[in-house]
């Protein structure tokens, strides 16, 4: 059974990413310019996505804020991916006692909801920034990936081909490169892509709770933090527009990740 290539998801994700990277060429207004005279202007010919409570153009804010959200998602996924794969491989190759200790520590980590752990660690910083948020999300999201990598490393070590390679004198690097890494690559790539999605969600949630990046730094999450004002003012576009972009990116990442996992497995 073949899975069709997610052309639409790749196209949408690519267009949004390009729009965020080249946001200065797309912006029609300065996203930081406050124009109270045009506050809560609905979408129209002048302001395509409308304006917020301070009269800032949502169309310009979306592209500039999307760059921060995507950067946080990718950076956090790289941090958690590197930590999870490294610790998972070490646990999979470790002796039985060390492996058991690793599993106990993972049970402690996984017993705490990830979002709660992110909020706890983030609250320890005196001032939030994009860098601190990337580190916090990345360093609290690796346990599930590490457990998966550990399992993928442990499993082939029980197979005949692995034992035969060891008996023929294969070194540790040879075993890791030719027998272990190809086995764990599909799941590791899939989970790393899913971490991009999760990191964007965590950033949006933290910003909505007031624990994310500073309010002067635009992101899709910080834009959604104005949802309470929008709800009271009946300015639906302030909630719908960033929410639409967030949901769209989540769907695209999920479909691309599923396709990559199917093709590599």
CSV table of C-alpha atoms in Angstrom, one decimal:
chain,number,residue,atom,x,y,z
A,1,UNK,CA,0.0,0.0,0.0
A,2,UNK,CA,1.4,3.4,-1.1
A,3,UNK,CA,0.8,6.7,0.5
A,4,UNK,CA,0.4,9.7,-1.9
A,5,UNK,CA,2.9,12.4,-1.5
A,6,UNK,CA,1.4,15.3,0.4
A,7,UNK,CA,1.9,17.9,-2.3
A,8,UNK,CA,-0.6,20.3,-0.8
A,9,UNK,CA,0.9,20.2,2.6
A,10,UNK,CA,4.4,20.7,1.3
A,11,UNK,CA,3.2,23.6,-0.9
A,12,UNK,CA,1.3,25.3,1.9
A,13,UNK,CA,4.1,24.9,4.4
A,14,UNK,CA,6.7,26.1,1.8
A,15,UNK,CA,4.6,29.2,0.9
A,16,UNK,CA,4.0,30.1,4.6
A,17,UNK,CA,7.7,29.6,5.4
A,18,UNK,CA,8.8,31.7,2.4
A,19,UNK,CA,6.3,34.4,3.4
A,20,UNK,CA,7.7,34.5,6.9
A,21,UNK,CA,11.4,34.6,5.8
A,22,UNK,CA,10.7,37.4,3.3
A,23,UNK,CA,8.1,39.1,5.4
A,24,UNK,CA,9.7,42.5,4.8
A,25,UNK,CA,8.8,42.3,1.1
A,26,UNK,CA,5.2,41.3,1.9
A,27,UNK,CA,4.4,43.7,4.7
A,28,UNK,CA,2.1,46.6,3.6
A,29,UNK,CA,2.4,48.4,6.9
A,30,UNK,CA,4.8,48.5,9.8
A,31,UNK,CA,3.5,45.8,12.2
A,32,UNK,CA,4.7,47.8,15.2
A,33,UNK,CA,3.0,51.1,14.1
A,34,UNK,CA,0.1,52.0,16.5
A,35,UNK,CA,-2.9,53.7,14.9
A,36,UNK,CA,-5.7,53.9,17.5
A,37,UNK,CA,-7.9,55.6,14.9
A,38,UNK,CA,-8.1,52.4,13.0
A,39,UNK,CA,-8.3,50.0,16.0
A,40,UNK,CA,-10.5,46.9,15.5
A,41,UNK,CA,-10.9,47.6,11.8
A,42,UNK,CA,-12.4,44.5,10.1
A,43,UNK,CA,-10.7,42.8,7.1
A,44,UNK,CA,-11.1,45.0,4.0
A,45,UNK,CA,-9.3,46.5,1.0
A,46,UNK,CA,-6.9,48.5,3.2
A,47,UNK,CA,-6.3,46.1,6.0
A,48,UNK,CA,-6.6,42.6,4.4
A,49,UNK,CA,-6.6,40.8,7.7
A,50,UNK,CA,-8.0,43.6,9.8
A,51,UNK,CA,-6.3,45.4,12.7
A,52,UNK,CA,-5.9,44.7,16.4
A,53,UNK,CA,-6.8,46.7,19.5
A,54,UNK,CA,-3.9,49.1,18.8
A,55,UNK,CA,-4.6,49.5,15.1
A,56,UNK,CA,-1.7,47.4,14.0
A,57,UNK,CA,-2.0,45.6,10.7
A,58,UNK,CA,-2.7,41.9,11.2
A,59,UNK,CA,-1.5,40.9,7.7
A,60,UNK,CA,2.0,42.3,8.5
A,61,UNK,CA,2.0,40.9,12.0
A,62,UNK,CA,1.2,37.4,10.8
A,63,UNK,CA,4.3,37.1,8.6
A,64,UNK,CA,6.6,38.7,11.0
A,65,UNK,CA,5.2,36.7,14.0
A,66,UNK,CA,5.3,33.5,11.9
A,67,UNK,CA,9.0,33.8,11.5
A,68,UNK,CA,9.5,33.8,15.3
A,69,UNK,CA,7.0,30.9,15.8
A,70,UNK,CA,8.6,28.7,13.1
A,71,UNK,CA,12.1,29.5,14.4
A,72,UNK,CA,11.1,28.5,17.9
A,73,UNK,CA,9.6,25.3,16.6
A,74,UNK,CA,12.6,24.2,14.5
A,75,UNK,CA,15.2,25.3,17.1
A,76,UNK,CA,13.4,23.5,19.9
A,77,UNK,CA,13.0,20.4,17.8
A,78,UNK,CA,16.7,20.3,17.0
A,79,UNK,CA,17.5,20.6,20.7
A,80,UNK,CA,15.1,17.9,21.8
A,81,UNK,CA,16.0,15.7,18.9
A,82,UNK,CA,19.8,15.9,19.6
A,83,UNK,CA,19.2,15.2,23.3
A,84,UNK,CA,16.7,12.5,22.8
A,85,UNK,CA,18.7,10.6,20.1
A,86,UNK,CA,22.0,10.9,22.0
A,87,UNK,CA,20.6,9.7,25.4
A,88,UNK,CA,18.4,7.1,23.7
A,89,UNK,CA,21.4,5.5,21.9
A,90,UNK,CA,23.5,5.6,25.1
A,91,UNK,CA,20.7,4.0,27.0
A,92,UNK,CA,20.2,1.3,24.3
A,93,UNK,CA,23.9,0.4,24.4
A,94,UNK,CA,24.3,0.7,28.2
A,95,UNK,CA,24.6,-2.3,30.6
A,96,UNK,CA,21.4,-3.6,32.1
A,97,UNK,CA,21.7,-1.7,35.4
A,98,UNK,CA,22.3,1.7,33.8
A,99,UNK,CA,19.5,1.0,31.4
A,100,UNK,CA,17.2,0.2,34.3
A,101,UNK,CA,18.2,3.5,36.0
A,102,UNK,CA,17.5,5.4,32.8
A,103,UNK,CA,14.0,3.8,32.6
A,104,UNK,CA,13.3,4.9,36.2
A,105,UNK,CA,14.3,8.5,35.5
A,106,UNK,CA,12.2,8.5,32.3
A,107,UNK,CA,9.2,7.3,34.4
A,108,UNK,CA,9.7,10.3,36.7
A,109,UNK,CA,9.9,12.7,33.7
A,110,UNK,CA,6.9,11.2,31.9
A,111,UNK,CA,4.8,11.3,35.0
A,112,UNK,CA,4.9,15.1,34.8
A,113,UNK,CA,2.8,16.6,31.9
A,114,UNK,CA,5.2,18.2,29.4
A,115,UNK,CA,3.4,21.5,29.3
A,116,UNK,CA,3.4,21.7,33.1
A,117,UNK,CA,7.2,21.0,33.1
A,118,UNK,CA,7.7,23.7,30.4
A,119,UNK,CA,5.7,26.2,32.5
A,120,UNK,CA,7.7,25.3,35.6
A,121,UNK,CA,11.1,25.6,34.0
A,122,UNK,CA,10.1,28.8,32.1
A,123,UNK,CA,9.0,30.4,35.3
A,124,UNK,CA,12.5,30.1,36.8
A,125,UNK,CA,13.9,32.5,34.2
A,126,UNK,CA,13.8,36.2,35.3
A,127,UNK,CA,13.0,37.3,31.8
A,128,UNK,CA,11.8,35.3,28.9
A,129,UNK,CA,13.4,35.5,25.4
A,130,UNK,CA,13.2,33.5,22.2
A,131,UNK,CA,16.5,31.7,23.1
A,132,UNK,CA,15.4,30.8,26.6
A,133,UNK,CA,12.0,29.5,25.3
A,134,UNK,CA,13.7,27.3,22.6
A,135,UNK,CA,16.0,25.8,25.3
A,136,UNK,CA,13.2,25.3,27.8
A,137,UNK,CA,10.9,23.6,25.3
A,138,UNK,CA,13.8,21.6,23.8
A,139,UNK,CA,15.2,20.4,27.1
A,140,UNK,CA,11.9,19.3,28.4
A,141,UNK,CA,10.5,17.5,25.4
A,142,UNK,CA,13.2,14.8,24.8
A,143,UNK,CA,12.1,11.9,27.1
A,144,UNK,CA,9.6,10.3,24.7
A,145,UNK,CA,12.0,10.5,21.8
A,146,UNK,CA,14.8,9.0,24.0
A,147,UNK,CA,12.6,6.1,25.0
A,148,UNK,CA,11.7,5.4,21.4
A,149,UNK,CA,15.4,5.5,20.3
A,150,UNK,CA,16.4,3.2,23.2
A,151,UNK,CA,13.8,0.7,22.1
A,152,UNK,CA,14.9,0.9,18.5
A,153,UNK,CA,18.5,0.3,19.5
A,154,UNK,CA,17.7,-2.5,21.9
A,155,UNK,CA,15.6,-4.5,19.4
A,156,UNK,CA,18.1,-5.2,16.6
A,157,UNK,CA,20.8,-6.1,19.2
A,158,UNK,CA,18.8,-9.3,19.8
A,159,UNK,CA,18.7,-10.2,16.1
A,160,UNK,CA,20.9,-12.8,14.4
A,161,UNK,CA,22.4,-10.3,11.9
A,162,UNK,CA,23.6,-8.1,14.7
A,163,UNK,CA,25.1,-10.9,16.7
A,164,UNK,CA,26.8,-12.2,13.5
A,165,UNK,CA,28.3,-8.8,12.8
A,166,UNK,CA,29.7,-8.8,16.4
A,167,UNK,CA,31.1,-12.3,16.0
A,168,UNK,CA,32.9,-11.2,12.8
A,169,UNK,CA,34.6,-8.4,14.7
A,170,UNK,CA,32.6,-5.4,13.7
A,171,UNK,CA,33.4,-2.3,15.7
A,172,UNK,CA,31.0,-0.1,17.6
A,173,UNK,CA,30.9,2.6,15.0
A,174,UNK,CA,30.2,0.1,12.2
A,175,UNK,CA,27.4,-1.5,14.2
A,176,UNK,CA,25.9,1.9,15.0
A,177,UNK,CA,26.1,3.2,11.4
A,178,UNK,CA,25.1,0.2,9.4
A,179,UNK,CA,22.8,-1.7,11.8
A,180,UNK,CA,21.3,0.6,14.4
A,181,UNK,CA,20.9,4.0,12.8
A,182,UNK,CA,19.0,2.8,9.7
A,183,UNK,CA,16.6,0.9,12.1
A,184,UNK,CA,15.8,4.0,14.2
A,185,UNK,CA,16.0,6.7,11.5
A,186,UNK,CA,12.3,6.6,10.4
A,187,UNK,CA,10.8,6.9,13.9
A,188,UNK,CA,13.4,9.5,14.9
A,189,UNK,CA,12.8,11.7,11.9
A,190,UNK,CA,9.0,11.4,12.4
A,191,UNK,CA,9.1,12.3,16.1
A,192,UNK,CA,11.5,15.2,15.4
A,193,UNK,CA,9.1,16.7,12.9
A,194,UNK,CA,6.3,16.2,15.4
A,195,UNK,CA,8.4,18.1,18.0
A,196,UNK,CA,8.3,21.1,15.6
A,197,UNK,CA,4.5,21.0,15.9
A,198,UNK,CA,4.6,20.5,19.6
A,199,UNK,CA,7.0,23.3,20.2
A,200,UNK,CA,4.9,25.8,18.2
A,201,UNK,CA,1.9,24.7,20.3
A,202,UNK,CA,3.8,25.1,23.6
A,203,UNK,CA,5.0,28.6,22.5
A,204,UNK,CA,1.5,29.6,21.7
A,205,UNK,CA,0.1,28.3,25.0
A,206,UNK,CA,2.8,29.9,27.1
A,207,UNK,CA,2.3,33.3,25.3
A,208,UNK,CA,-1.4,33.0,25.9
A,209,UNK,CA,-0.7,32.4,29.6
A,210,UNK,CA,1.7,35.3,29.7
A,211,UNK,CA,4.8,33.2,30.2
A,212,UNK,CA,6.0,33.2,26.7
A,213,UNK,CA,8.2,35.6,24.8
A,214,UNK,CA,8.0,39.4,25.7
A,215,UNK,CA,4.8,41.0,24.4
A,216,UNK,CA,6.8,43.3,22.2
A,217,UNK,CA,8.1,40.3,20.2
A,218,UNK,CA,5.5,39.2,17.7
A,219,UNK,CA,4.6,35.6,17.3
A,220,UNK,CA,1.4,33.7,16.5
A,221,UNK,CA,1.2,32.8,20.2
A,222,UNK,CA,1.5,36.4,21.3
A,223,UNK,CA,-1.2,37.4,18.8
A,224,UNK,CA,-3.5,34.8,20.2
A,225,UNK,CA,-2.9,36.2,23.7
A,226,UNK,CA,-5.1,39.1,22.6
A,227,UNK,CA,-8.1,36.7,22.1
A,228,UNK,CA,-9.8,37.8,25.3
A,229,UNK,CA,-9.9,41.4,24.1
A,230,UNK,CA,-11.1,40.3,20.7
A,231,UNK,CA,-13.8,38.2,22.2
A,232,UNK,CA,-15.2,41.1,24.3
A,233,UNK,CA,-14.9,43.5,21.3
A,234,UNK,CA,-16.4,41.0,18.8
A,235,UNK,CA,-13.3,41.3,16.7
A,236,UNK,CA,-13.3,37.7,15.5
A,237,UNK,CA,-10.5,38.2,13.0
A,238,UNK,CA,-7.9,38.7,15.8
A,239,UNK,CA,-8.6,35.1,16.9
A,240,UNK,CA,-9.4,33.5,13.6
A,241,UNK,CA,-6.4,34.6,11.5
A,242,UNK,CA,-3.5,33.5,13.7
A,243,UNK,CA,-5.5,30.4,14.7
A,244,UNK,CA,-6.1,29.5,11.1
A,245,UNK,CA,-2.3,29.7,10.4
A,246,UNK,CA,-1.5,27.7,13.4
A,247,UNK,CA,-3.9,24.9,12.6
A,248,UNK,CA,-2.9,24.9,9.0
A,249,UNK,CA,0.8,24.5,9.9
A,250,UNK,CA,0.0,21.7,12.4
A,251,UNK,CA,-1.9,19.7,9.8
A,252,UNK,CA,0.8,20.2,7.2
A,253,UNK,CA,3.6,19.0,9.5
A,254,UNK,CA,1.5,16.0,10.6
A,255,UNK,CA,0.9,14.8,7.0
A,256,UNK,CA,4.5,15.4,6.0
A,257,UNK,CA,5.7,13.5,9.1
A,258,UNK,CA,3.4,10.6,8.4
A,259,UNK,CA,4.5,10.3,4.8
A,260,UNK,CA,8.2,10.4,5.8
A,261,UNK,CA,7.7,7.7,8.4
A,262,UNK,CA,5.9,5.5,5.9
A,263,UNK,CA,8.5,5.8,3.2
A,264,UNK,CA,11.5,5.2,5.5
A,265,UNK,CA,10.0,2.3,7.4
